[in-house]
Amino acid sequence: DDEVWKTAAKFKDFVQYRPVDLVAPSKPTEAYIGYDSKFLYVAFHAFDEPGKVRATIAKRDAVFDDDWVGIWLDTFNDGRRAYELIFNPFGVQADAIFTEGINEDFSVDIVHESKGVVLEDGYTVEVAIPFKSLRYEAGKDKKWGLHLLRTIKRLNNEQSTWMPISRDNSSLLGQEGHVTGLEGL
């Protein structure tokens, strides 16, 4: 019910890419993105059956035995590197720098805030990322690459994303969507 969500962009109709390419996911996911001059706000509503969500009070960067949602931000839109921010259903964070074709570096700790809650229809996670925690290009005509992902652990690590990802294409960032219009940061 925060003000930012009233005007946030809504992302839905996620598509599975693991274990099966380009089919409907078992459970729907919705994501929302908004911003003000200081923060990028991201929210996920991961729909699921009551009692089936996997969530623990994990240590930072150790959320991968749980269900999770995440955002990849290619803030220079170069298809080479992205911030990888992942959250379990309680909002426990994992963060890395993803370098296309090389690796994920989980030694970084990006300052941001996240909260999550398990509900009767799945779980929600809300995130506030200070722009001062990121390196980026901003402005009316600047694009950021974007992936929004979800993993359902109990369903054979099923992964779905807002932008279709084909495993036939080796480039994850080459298949990213884009956001524009981030002004006044």
mmCIF file of C-alpha atoms in Angstrom, residues 40 71-85 97-98 110 129-131 133-139 142-147 173 176-179 182 185:
data_model
loop_
_atom_site.group_PDB
_atom_site.id
_atom_site.type_symbol
_atom_site.label_atom_id
_atom_site.label_comp_id
_atom_site.label_asym_id
_atom_site.label_seq_id
_atom_site.Cartn_x
_atom_site.Cartn_y
_atom_site.Cartn_z
ATOM 1 C CA LEU A 40 14.748 1.809 -7.109
ATOM 2 C CA ILE A 71 16.384 -9.143 -10.434
ATOM 3 C CA TRP A 72 19.321 -8.761 -12.805
ATOM 4 C CA LEU A 73 20.163 -5.114 -13.573
ATOM 5 C CA ASP A 74 22.441 -4.404 -16.528
ATOM 6 C CA THR A 75 22.702 -0.707 -15.655
ATOM 7 C CA PHE A 76 24.957 0.147 -18.610
ATOM 8 C CA ASN A 77 22.912 -1.979 -21.057
ATOM 9 C CA ASP A 78 26.085 -3.456 -22.511
ATOM 10 C CA GLY A 79 25.111 -7.133 -22.182
ATOM 11 C CA ARG A 80 28.332 -7.851 -20.302
ATOM 12 C CA ARG A 81 27.739 -7.362 -16.554
ATOM 13 C CA ALA A 82 24.741 -7.091 -14.285
ATOM 14 C CA TYR A 83 23.897 -6.706 -10.636
ATOM 15 C CA GLU A 84 22.235 -9.900 -9.454
ATOM 16 C CA LEU A 85 19.911 -9.417 -6.470
ATOM 17 C CA ILE A 97 27.959 -9.303 -9.972
ATOM 18 C CA PHE A 98 27.121 -11.494 -12.963
ATOM 19 C CA ILE A 110 25.391 -4.362 -2.297
ATOM 20 C CA ILE A 129 17.843 -0.341 -3.732
ATOM 21 C CA PRO A 130 19.607 2.992 -3.163
ATOM 22 C CA PHE A 131 20.872 4.400 -6.452
ATOM 23 C CA SER A 133 24.741 1.546 -4.263
ATOM 24 C CA LEU A 134 24.847 1.143 -8.063
ATOM 25 C CA ARG A 135 26.988 2.331 -10.938
ATOM 26 C CA TYR A 136 24.768 3.271 -13.868
ATOM 27 C CA GLU A 137 23.805 5.530 -16.731
ATOM 28 C CA ALA A 138 20.528 7.335 -16.226
ATOM 29 C CA GLY A 139 18.417 9.793 -18.148
ATOM 30 C CA LYS A 142 19.062 5.567 -21.310
ATOM 31 C CA LYS A 143 18.116 1.894 -21.198
ATOM 32 C CA TRP A 144 18.876 -0.588 -18.452
ATOM 33 C CA GLY A 145 18.860 -4.300 -19.190
ATOM 34 C CA LEU A 146 16.518 -6.251 -16.941
ATOM 35 C CA HIS A 147 15.719 -9.813 -15.992
ATOM 36 C CA LEU A 173 22.049 -10.870 -20.830
ATOM 37 C CA GLU A 176 17.205 -9.319 -21.331
ATOM 38 C CA GLY A 177 14.323 -6.881 -21.431
ATOM 39 C CA HIS A 178 14.765 -3.158 -20.929
ATOM 40 C CA VAL A 179 13.530 -0.299 -18.793
ATOM 41 C CA LEU A 182 14.914 6.719 -15.141
ATOM 42 C CA LEU A 185 18.081 10.233 -9.795
#
